[in-house]
PDB file of C-alpha atoms in Angstrom:
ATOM      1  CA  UNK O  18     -10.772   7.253  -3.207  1.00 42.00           C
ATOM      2  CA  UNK O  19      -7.484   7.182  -1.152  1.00 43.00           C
ATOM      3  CA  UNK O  20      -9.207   9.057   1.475  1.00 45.00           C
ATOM      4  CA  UNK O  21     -12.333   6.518   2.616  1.00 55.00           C
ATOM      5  CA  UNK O  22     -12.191   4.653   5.714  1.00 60.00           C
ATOM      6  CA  UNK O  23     -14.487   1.755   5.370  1.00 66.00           C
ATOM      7  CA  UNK O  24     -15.530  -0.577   8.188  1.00 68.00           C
ATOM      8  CA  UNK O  25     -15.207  -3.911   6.400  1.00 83.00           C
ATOM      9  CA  UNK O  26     -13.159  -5.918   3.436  1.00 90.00           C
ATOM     10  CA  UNK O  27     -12.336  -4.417   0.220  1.00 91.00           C
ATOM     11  CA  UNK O  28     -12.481  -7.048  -2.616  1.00 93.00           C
ATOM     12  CA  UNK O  29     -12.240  -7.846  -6.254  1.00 95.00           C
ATOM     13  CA  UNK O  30     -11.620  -3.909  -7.164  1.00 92.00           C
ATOM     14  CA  UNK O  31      -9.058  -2.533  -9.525  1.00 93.00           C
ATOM     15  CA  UNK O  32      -7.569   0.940  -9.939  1.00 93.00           C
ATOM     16  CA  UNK O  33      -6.368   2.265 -13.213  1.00 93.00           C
ATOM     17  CA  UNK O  34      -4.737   5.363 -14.619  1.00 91.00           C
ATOM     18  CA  UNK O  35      -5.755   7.470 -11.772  1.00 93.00           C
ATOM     19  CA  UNK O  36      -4.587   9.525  -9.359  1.00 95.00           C
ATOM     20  CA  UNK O  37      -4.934   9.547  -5.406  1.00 95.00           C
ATOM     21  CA  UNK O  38      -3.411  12.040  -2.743  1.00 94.00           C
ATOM     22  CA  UNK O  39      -4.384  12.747   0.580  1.00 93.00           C
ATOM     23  CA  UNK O  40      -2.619  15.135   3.159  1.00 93.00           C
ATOM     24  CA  UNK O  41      -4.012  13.399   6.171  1.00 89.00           C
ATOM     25  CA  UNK O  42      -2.632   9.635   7.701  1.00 93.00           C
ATOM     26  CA  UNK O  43      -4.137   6.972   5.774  1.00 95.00           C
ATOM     27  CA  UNK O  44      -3.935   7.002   2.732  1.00 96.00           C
ATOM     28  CA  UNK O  45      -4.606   4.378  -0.612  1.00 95.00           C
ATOM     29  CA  UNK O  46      -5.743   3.284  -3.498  1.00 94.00           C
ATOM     30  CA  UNK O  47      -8.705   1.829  -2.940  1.00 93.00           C
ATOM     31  CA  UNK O  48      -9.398   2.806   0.534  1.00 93.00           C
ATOM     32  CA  UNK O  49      -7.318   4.681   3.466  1.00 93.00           C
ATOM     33  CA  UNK O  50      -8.187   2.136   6.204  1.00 94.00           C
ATOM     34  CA  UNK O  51     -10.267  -0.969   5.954  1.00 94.00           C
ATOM     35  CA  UNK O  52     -10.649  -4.213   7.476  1.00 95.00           C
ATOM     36  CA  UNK O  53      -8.860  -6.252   4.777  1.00 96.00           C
ATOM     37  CA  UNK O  54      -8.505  -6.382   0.627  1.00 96.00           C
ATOM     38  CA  UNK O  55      -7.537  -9.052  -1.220  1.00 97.00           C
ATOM     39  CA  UNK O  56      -7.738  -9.749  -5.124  1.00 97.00           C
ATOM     40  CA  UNK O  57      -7.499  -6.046  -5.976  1.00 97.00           C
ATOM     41  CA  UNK O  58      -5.119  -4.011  -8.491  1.00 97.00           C
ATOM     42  CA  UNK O  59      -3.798  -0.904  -9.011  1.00 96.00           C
ATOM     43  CA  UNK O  60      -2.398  -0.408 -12.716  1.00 96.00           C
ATOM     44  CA  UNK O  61      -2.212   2.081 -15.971  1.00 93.00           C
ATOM     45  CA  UNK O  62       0.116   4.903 -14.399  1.00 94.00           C
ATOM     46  CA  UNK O  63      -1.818   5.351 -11.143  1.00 96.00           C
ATOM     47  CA  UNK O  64       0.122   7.417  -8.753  1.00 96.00           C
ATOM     48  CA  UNK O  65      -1.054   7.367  -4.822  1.00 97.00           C
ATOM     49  CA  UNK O  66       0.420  10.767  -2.732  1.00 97.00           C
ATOM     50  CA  UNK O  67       0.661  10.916   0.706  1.00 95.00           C
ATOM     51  CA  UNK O  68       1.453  14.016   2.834  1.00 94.00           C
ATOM     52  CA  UNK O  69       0.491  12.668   6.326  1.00 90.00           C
ATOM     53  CA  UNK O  70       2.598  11.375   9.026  1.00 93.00           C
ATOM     54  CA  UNK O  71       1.822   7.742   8.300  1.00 96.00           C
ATOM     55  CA  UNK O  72       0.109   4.879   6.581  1.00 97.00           C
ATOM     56  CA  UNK O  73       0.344   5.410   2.621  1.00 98.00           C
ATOM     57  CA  UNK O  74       0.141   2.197   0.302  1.00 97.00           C
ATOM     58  CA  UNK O  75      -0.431   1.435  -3.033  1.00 97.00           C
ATOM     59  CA  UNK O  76      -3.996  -0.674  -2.537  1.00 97.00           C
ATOM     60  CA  UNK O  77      -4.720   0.735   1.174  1.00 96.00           C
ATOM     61  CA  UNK O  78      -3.342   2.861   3.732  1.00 96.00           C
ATOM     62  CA  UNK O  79      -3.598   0.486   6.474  1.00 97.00           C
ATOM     63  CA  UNK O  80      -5.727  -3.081   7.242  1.00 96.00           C
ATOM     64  CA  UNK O  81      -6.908  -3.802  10.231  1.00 95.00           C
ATOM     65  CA  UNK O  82      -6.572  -7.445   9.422  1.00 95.00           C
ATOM     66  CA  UNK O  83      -4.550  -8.548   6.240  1.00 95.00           C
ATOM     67  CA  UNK O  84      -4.020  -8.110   2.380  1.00 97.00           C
ATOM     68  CA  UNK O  85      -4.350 -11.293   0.069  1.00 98.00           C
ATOM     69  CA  UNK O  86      -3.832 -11.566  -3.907  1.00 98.00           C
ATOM     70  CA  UNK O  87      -2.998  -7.811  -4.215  1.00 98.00           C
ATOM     71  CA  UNK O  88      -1.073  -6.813  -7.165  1.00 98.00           C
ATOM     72  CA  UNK O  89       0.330  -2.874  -8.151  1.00 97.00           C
ATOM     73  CA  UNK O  90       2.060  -3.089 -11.719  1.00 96.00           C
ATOM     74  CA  UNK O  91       4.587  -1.418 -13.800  1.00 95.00           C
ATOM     75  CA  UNK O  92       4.371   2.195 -14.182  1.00 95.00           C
ATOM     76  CA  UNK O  93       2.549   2.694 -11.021  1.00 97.00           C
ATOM     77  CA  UNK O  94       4.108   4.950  -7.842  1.00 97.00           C
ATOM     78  CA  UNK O  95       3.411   4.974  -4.160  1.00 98.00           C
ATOM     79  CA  UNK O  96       4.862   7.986  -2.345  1.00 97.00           C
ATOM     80  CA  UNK O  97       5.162   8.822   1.178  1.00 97.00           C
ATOM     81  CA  UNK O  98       6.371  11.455   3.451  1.00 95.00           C
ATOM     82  CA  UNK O  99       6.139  10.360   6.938  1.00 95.00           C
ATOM     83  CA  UNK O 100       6.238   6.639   8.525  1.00 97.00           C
ATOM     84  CA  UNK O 101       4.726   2.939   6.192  1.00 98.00           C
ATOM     85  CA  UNK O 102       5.052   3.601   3.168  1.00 98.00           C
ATOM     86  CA  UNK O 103       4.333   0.405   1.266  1.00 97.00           C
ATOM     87  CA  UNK O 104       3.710  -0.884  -2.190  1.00 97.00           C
ATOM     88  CA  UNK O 105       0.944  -2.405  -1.769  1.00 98.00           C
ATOM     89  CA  UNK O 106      -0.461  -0.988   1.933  1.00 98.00           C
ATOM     90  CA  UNK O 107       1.663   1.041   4.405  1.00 97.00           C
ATOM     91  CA  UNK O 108       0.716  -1.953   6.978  1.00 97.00           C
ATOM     92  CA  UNK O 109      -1.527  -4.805   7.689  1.00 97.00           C
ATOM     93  CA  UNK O 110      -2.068  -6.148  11.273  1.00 95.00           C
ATOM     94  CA  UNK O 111      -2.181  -9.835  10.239  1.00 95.00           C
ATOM     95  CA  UNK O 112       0.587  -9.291   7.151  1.00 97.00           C
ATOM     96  CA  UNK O 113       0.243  -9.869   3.252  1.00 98.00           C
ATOM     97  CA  UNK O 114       0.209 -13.135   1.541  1.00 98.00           C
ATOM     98  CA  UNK O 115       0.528 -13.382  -1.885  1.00 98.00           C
ATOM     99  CA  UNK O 116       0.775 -10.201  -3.621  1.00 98.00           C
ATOM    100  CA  UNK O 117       2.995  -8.781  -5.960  1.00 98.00           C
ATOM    101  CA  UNK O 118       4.898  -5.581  -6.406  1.00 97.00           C
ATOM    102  CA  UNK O 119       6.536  -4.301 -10.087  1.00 97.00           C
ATOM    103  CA  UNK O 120       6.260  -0.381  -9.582  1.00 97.00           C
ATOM    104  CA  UNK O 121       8.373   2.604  -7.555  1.00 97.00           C
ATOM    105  CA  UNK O 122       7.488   3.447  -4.370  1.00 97.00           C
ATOM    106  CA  UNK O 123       9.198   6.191  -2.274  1.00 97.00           C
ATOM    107  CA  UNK O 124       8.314   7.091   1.300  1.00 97.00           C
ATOM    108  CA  UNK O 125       9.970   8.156   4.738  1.00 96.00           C
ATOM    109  CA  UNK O 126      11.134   5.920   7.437  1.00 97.00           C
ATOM    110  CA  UNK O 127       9.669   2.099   6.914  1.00 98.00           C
ATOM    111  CA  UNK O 128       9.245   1.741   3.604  1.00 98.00           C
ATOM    112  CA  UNK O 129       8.921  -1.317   1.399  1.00 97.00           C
ATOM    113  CA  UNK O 130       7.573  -2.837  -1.836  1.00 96.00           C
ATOM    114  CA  UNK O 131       4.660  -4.810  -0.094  1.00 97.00           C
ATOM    115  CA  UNK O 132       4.698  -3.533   3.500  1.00 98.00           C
ATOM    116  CA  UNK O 133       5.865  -0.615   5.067  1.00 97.00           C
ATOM    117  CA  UNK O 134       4.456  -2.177   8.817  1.00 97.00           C
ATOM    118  CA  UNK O 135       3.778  -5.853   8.832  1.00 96.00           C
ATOM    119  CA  UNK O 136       4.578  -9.634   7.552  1.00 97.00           C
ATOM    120  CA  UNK O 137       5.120 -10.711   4.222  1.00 97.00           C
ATOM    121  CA  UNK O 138       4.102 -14.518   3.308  1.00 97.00           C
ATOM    122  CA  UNK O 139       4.416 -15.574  -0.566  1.00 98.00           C
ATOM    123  CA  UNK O 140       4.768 -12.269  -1.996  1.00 98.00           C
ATOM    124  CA  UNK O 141       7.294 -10.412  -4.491  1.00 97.00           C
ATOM    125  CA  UNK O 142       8.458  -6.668  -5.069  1.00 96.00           C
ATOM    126  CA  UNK O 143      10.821  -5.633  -7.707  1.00 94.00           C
ATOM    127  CA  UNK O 144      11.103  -1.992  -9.356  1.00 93.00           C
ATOM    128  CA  UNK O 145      11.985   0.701  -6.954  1.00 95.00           C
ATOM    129  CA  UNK O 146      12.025   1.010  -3.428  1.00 97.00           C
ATOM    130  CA  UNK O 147      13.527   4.037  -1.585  1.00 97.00           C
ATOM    131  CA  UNK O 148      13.434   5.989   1.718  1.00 95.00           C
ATOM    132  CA  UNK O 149      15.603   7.490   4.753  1.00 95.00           C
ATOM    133  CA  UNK O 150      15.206   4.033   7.257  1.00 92.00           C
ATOM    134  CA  UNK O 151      14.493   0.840   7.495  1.00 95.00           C
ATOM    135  CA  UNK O 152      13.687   0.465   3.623  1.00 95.00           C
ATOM    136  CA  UNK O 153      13.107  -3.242   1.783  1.00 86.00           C
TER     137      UNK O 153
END
């Protein structure tokens, strides 16, 4: 998946023990850019690998709008060579709200467990987070 831009809301979708690279900006779990996701998981050992200059995330690369009830478990790693890296999207124009974060992620310059570009409301990251700047 990782790579697919779609032009509207990604919902109710989970991703498990799979793996997602892309070498190109925008890249996720469920989809590289969309419009928004909510209520979707990614879980089982997934891995998501991006090579590009920015936007990698755990659930989508980046939203155009927002990310709601997103969760990436345990085991689970988001990784990230250039700019937003985050857990659960490398950014969201309107922010997250109520996701959660238990997993590694690893990525560039902006990095964090929900976010790499964006707002957090009502969410939570623990496991690892790591990167050269600007990293929480």
């Amino acid at each position: 998946m990782g790579a697919v831009t779609c032009h509207g809301a990604v919902a109710d979708c989970v991703v498990a023990t799979s793996t997602i690279s892309g070498s190109g900006n925008y890249v996720g779990g469920l989809a590289g850019k969309c419009t928004s996701a909510s209520r979707c998981s990614l879980k089982g050992n997934s891995s998501v690998k991006g090579t590009g200059k920015q936007y990698v995330g755990g659930i989508a690369g980046y939203c155009t709008q927002g990310v709601a009830d997103c969760f990436v478990s345990v085991g689970c790693y988001v990784s990230g060579s250039g700019e937003y890296t985050g857990g659960i999207a490398g950014g969201a124009y309107t922010g997250a709200s109520r996701c959660g974060f238990e997993a590694s992620v690893d990525g560039g310059d902006h990095v964090g467990g929900i976010l790499g570009k964006g707002s957090c409301d009502r969410c939570y990251a623990k496991g690892y987070i790591s990167g050269k700047e600007h990293v929480g």
